[in-house]
Coordinates of N, CA and C in Angstrom, one line a residue:
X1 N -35.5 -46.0 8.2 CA -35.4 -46.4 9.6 C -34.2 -47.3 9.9
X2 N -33.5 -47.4 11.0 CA -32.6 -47.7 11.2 C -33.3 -49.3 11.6
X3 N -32.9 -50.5 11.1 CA -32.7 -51.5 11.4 C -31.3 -52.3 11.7
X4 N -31.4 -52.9 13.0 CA -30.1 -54.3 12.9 C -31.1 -55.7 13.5
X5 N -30.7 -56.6 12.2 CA -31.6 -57.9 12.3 C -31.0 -59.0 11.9
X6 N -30.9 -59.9 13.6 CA -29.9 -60.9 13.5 C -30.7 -62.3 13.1
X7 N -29.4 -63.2 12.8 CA -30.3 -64.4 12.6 C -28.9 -65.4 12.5
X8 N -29.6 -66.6 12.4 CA -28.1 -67.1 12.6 C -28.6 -68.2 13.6
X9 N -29.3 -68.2 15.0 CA -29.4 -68.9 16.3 C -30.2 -70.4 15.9
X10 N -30.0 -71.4 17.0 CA -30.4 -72.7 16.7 C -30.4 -73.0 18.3
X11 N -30.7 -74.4 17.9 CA -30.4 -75.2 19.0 C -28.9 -76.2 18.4
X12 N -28.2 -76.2 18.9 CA -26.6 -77.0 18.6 C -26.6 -78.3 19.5
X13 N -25.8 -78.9 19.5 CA -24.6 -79.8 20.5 C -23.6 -79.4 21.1
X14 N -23.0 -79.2 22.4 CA -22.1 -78.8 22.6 C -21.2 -79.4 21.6
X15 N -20.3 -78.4 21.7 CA -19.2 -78.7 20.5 C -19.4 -78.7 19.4
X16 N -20.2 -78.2 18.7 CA -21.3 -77.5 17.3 C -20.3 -76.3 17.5
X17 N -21.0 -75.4 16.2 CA -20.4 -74.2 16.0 C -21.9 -73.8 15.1
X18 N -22.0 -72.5 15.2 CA -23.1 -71.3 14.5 C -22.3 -70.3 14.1
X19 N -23.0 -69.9 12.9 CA -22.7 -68.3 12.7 C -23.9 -67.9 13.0
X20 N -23.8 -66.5 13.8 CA -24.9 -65.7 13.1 C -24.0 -64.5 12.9
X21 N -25.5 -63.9 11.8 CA -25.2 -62.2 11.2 C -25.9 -61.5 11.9
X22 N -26.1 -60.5 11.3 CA -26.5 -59.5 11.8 C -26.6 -58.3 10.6
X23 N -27.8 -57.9 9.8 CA -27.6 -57.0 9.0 C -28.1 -55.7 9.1
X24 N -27.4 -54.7 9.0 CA -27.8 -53.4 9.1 C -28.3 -52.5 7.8
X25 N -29.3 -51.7 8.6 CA -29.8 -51.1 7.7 C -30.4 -49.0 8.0
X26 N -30.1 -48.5 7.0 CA -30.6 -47.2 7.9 C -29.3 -46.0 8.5
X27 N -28.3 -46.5 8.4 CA -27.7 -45.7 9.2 C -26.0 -45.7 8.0
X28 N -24.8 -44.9 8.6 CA -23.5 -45.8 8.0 C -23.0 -46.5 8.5
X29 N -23.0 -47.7 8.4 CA -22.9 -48.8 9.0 C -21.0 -48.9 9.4
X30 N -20.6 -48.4 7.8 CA -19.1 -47.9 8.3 C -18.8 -47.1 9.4
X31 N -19.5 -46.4 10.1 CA -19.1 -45.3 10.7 C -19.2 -46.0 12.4
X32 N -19.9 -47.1 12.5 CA -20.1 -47.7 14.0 C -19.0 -48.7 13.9
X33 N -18.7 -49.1 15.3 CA -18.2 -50.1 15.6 C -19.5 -50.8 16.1
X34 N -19.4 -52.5 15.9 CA -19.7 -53.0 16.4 C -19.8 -54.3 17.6
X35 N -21.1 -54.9 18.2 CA -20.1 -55.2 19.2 C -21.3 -56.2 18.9
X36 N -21.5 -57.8 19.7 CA -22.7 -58.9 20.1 C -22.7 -58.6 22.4
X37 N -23.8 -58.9 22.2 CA -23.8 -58.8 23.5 C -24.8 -60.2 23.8
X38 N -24.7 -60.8 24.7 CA -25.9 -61.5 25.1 C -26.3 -61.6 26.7
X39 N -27.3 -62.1 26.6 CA -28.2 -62.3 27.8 C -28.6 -63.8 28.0
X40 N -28.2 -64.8 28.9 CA -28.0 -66.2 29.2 C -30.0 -65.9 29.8
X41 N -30.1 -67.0 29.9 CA -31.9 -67.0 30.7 C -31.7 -66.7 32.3
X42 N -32.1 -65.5 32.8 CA -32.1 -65.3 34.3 C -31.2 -64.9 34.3
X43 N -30.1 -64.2 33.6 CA -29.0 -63.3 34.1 C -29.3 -62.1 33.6
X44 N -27.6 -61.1 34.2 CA -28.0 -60.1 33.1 C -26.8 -60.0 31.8
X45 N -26.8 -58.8 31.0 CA -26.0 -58.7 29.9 C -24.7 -59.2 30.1
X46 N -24.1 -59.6 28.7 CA -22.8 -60.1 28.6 C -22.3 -59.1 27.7
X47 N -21.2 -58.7 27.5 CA -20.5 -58.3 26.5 C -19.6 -59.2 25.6
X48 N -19.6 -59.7 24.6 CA -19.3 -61.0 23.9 C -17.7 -60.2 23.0
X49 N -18.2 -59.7 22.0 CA -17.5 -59.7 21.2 C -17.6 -57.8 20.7
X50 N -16.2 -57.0 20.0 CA -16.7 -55.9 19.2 C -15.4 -55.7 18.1
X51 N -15.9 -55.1 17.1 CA -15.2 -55.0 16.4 C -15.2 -53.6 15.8
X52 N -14.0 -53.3 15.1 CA -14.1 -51.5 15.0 C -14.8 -51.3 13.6
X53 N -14.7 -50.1 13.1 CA -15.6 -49.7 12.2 C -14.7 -50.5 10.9
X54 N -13.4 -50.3 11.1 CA -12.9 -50.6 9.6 C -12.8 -52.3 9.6
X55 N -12.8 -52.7 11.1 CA -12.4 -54.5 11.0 C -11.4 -54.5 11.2
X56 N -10.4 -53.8 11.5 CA -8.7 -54.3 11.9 C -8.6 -54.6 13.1
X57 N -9.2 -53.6 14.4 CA -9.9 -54.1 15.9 C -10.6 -54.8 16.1
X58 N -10.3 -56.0 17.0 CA -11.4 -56.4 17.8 C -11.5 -56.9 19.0
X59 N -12.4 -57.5 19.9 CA -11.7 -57.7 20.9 C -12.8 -59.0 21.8
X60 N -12.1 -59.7 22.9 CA -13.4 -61.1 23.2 C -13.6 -60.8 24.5
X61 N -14.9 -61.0 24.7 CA -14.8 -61.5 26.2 C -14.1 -62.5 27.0
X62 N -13.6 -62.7 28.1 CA -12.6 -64.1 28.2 C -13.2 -65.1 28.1
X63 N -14.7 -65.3 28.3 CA -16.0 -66.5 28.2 C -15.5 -66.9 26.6
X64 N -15.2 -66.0 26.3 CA -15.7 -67.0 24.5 C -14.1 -67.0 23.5
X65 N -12.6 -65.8 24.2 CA -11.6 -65.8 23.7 C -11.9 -67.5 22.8
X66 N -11.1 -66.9 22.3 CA -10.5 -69.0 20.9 C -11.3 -69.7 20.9
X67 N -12.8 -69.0 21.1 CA -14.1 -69.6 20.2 C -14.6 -69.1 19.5
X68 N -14.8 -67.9 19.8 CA -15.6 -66.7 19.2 C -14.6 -66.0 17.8
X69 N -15.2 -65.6 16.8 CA -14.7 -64.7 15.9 C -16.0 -63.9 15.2
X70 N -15.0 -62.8 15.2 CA -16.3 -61.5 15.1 C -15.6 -61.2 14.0
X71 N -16.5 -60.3 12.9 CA -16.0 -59.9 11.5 C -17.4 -59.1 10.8
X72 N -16.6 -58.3 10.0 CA -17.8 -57.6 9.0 C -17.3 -57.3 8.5
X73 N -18.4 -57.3 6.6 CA -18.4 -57.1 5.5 C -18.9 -55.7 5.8
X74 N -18.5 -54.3 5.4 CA -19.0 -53.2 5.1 C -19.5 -53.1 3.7
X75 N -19.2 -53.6 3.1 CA -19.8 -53.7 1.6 C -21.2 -53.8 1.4
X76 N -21.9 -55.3 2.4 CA -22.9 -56.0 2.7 C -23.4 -55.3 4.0
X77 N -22.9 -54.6 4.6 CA -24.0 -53.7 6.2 C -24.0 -55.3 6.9
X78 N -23.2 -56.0 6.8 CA -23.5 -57.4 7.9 C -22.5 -57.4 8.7
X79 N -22.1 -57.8 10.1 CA -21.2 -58.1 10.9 C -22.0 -59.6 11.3
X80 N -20.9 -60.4 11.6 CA -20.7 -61.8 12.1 C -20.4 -62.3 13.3
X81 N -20.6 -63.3 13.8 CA -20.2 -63.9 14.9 C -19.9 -65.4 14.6
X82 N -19.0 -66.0 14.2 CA -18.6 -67.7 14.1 C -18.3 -67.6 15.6
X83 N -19.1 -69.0 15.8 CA -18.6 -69.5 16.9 C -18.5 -70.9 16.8
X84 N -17.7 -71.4 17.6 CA -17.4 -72.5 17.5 C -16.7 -73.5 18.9
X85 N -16.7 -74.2 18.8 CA -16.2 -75.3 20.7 C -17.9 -74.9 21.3
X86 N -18.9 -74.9 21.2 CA -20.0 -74.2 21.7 C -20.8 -75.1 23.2
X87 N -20.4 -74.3 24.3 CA -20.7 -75.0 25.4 C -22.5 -74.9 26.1
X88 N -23.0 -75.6 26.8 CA -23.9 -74.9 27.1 C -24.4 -73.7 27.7
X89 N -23.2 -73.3 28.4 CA -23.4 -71.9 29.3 C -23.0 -70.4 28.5
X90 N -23.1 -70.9 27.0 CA -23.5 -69.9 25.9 C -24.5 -69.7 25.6
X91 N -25.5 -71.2 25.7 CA -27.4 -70.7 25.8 C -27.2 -69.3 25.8
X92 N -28.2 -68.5 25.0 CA -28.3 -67.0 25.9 C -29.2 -66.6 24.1
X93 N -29.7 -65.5 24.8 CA -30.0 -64.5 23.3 C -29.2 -63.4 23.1
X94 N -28.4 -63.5 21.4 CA -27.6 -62.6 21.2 C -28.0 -61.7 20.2
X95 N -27.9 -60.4 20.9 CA -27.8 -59.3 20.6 C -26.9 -58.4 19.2
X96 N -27.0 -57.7 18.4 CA -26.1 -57.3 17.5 C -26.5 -55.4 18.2
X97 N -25.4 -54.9 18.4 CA -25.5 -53.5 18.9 C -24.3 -53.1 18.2
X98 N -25.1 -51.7 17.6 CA -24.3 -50.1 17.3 C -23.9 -49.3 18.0
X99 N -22.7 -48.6 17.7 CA -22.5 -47.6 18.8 C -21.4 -47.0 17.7
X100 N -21.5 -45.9 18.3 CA -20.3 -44.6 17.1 C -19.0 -44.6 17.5
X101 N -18.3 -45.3 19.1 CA -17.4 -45.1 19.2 C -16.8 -46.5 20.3
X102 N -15.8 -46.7 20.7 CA -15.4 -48.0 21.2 C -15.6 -47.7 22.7
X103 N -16.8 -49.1 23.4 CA -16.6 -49.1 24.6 C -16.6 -50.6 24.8
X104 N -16.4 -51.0 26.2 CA -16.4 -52.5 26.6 C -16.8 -52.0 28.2
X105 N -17.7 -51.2 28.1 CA -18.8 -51.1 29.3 C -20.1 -51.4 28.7
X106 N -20.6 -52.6 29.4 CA -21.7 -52.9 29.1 C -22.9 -52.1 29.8
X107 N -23.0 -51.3 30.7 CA -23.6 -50.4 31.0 C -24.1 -49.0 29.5
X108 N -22.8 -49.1 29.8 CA -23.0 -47.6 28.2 C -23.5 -48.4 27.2
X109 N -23.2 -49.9 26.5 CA -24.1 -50.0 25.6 C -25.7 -50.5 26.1
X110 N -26.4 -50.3 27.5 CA -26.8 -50.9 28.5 C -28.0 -49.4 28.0
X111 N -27.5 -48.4 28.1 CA -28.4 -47.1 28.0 C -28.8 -46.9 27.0
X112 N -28.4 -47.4 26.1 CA -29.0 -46.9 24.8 C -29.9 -48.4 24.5
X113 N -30.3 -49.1 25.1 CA -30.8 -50.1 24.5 C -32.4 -49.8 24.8
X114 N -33.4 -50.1 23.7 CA -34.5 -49.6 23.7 C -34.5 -48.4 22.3
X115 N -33.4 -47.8 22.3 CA -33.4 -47.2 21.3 C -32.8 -47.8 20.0
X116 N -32.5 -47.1 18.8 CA -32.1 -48.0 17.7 C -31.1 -48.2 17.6
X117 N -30.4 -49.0 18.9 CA -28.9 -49.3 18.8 C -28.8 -50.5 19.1
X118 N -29.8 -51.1 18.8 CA -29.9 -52.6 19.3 C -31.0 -53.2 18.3
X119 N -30.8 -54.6 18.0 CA -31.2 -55.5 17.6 C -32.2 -56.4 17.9
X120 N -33.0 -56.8 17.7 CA -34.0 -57.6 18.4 C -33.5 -59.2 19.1
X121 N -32.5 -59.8 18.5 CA -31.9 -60.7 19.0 C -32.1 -61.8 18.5
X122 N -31.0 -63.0 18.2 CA -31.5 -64.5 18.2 C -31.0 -65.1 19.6
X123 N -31.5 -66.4 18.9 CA -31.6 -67.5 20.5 C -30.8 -68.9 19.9
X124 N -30.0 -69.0 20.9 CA -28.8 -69.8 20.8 C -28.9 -70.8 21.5
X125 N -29.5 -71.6 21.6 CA -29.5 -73.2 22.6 C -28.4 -73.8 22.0
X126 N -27.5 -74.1 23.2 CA -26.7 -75.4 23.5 C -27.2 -76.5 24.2
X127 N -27.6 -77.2 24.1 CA -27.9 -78.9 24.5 C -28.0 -79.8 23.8
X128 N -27.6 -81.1 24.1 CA -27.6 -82.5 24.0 C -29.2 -82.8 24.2

């Protein structure tokens, strides 16, 4: 069975930094790009972060540019998210999503969700 199961989330201080991972299982993990998506409380999706299958691509949302760094170990089936400067209006639960080829429409990763292209999510509180 195809699993992605993130962990990583807390509650911070602004200005804190987290990692979370994200490990995959079930599928070739080399063969996807990956991407984090999250969902703030009472909004809808964000597109955060993706990175290509081999790791040489990747790319930010402008919310998180020169905070955010996305990365994966293919060795390990884990992709990453360091973040760091971490404000409150990052609150949100983040997502780790598969997909077989490069998009930055959050719609198209939007349709597949429900199926095994998505993660169950952690939860990220920023507050003081």
């Amino acid at each position: 069975d195809v699993q992605l199961v993130e962990s990583g989330g807390g509650l911070v201080q602004p200005g804190g930094s987290l990692r979370l991972s994200c490990a995959a299982s079930g599928f070739t993990f080399s063969a996807y790009w990956m991407y984090w998506v999250r969902q703030a409380p009472g909004k809808g999706l964000e597109w955060v972060s993706l990175i290509s299958t081999g790791g040489s691509y990747s790319r930010y949302a402008d919310s998180v540019k020169g905070r955010f760094t996305i990365s994966r170990d293919n060795a390990k089936n884990t992709v990453y998210l360091q973040m760091n400067s971490l404000k409150p209006e990052d609150t949100a639960l983040y997502y780790c999503v598969r997909y077989p080829r490069f998009t930055d429409d959050i719609a198209t990763m939007s349709a597949v969700r429900g199926m095994d292209y998505w993660g169950k999510g952690t939860l990220v509180n920023i507050s003081s």
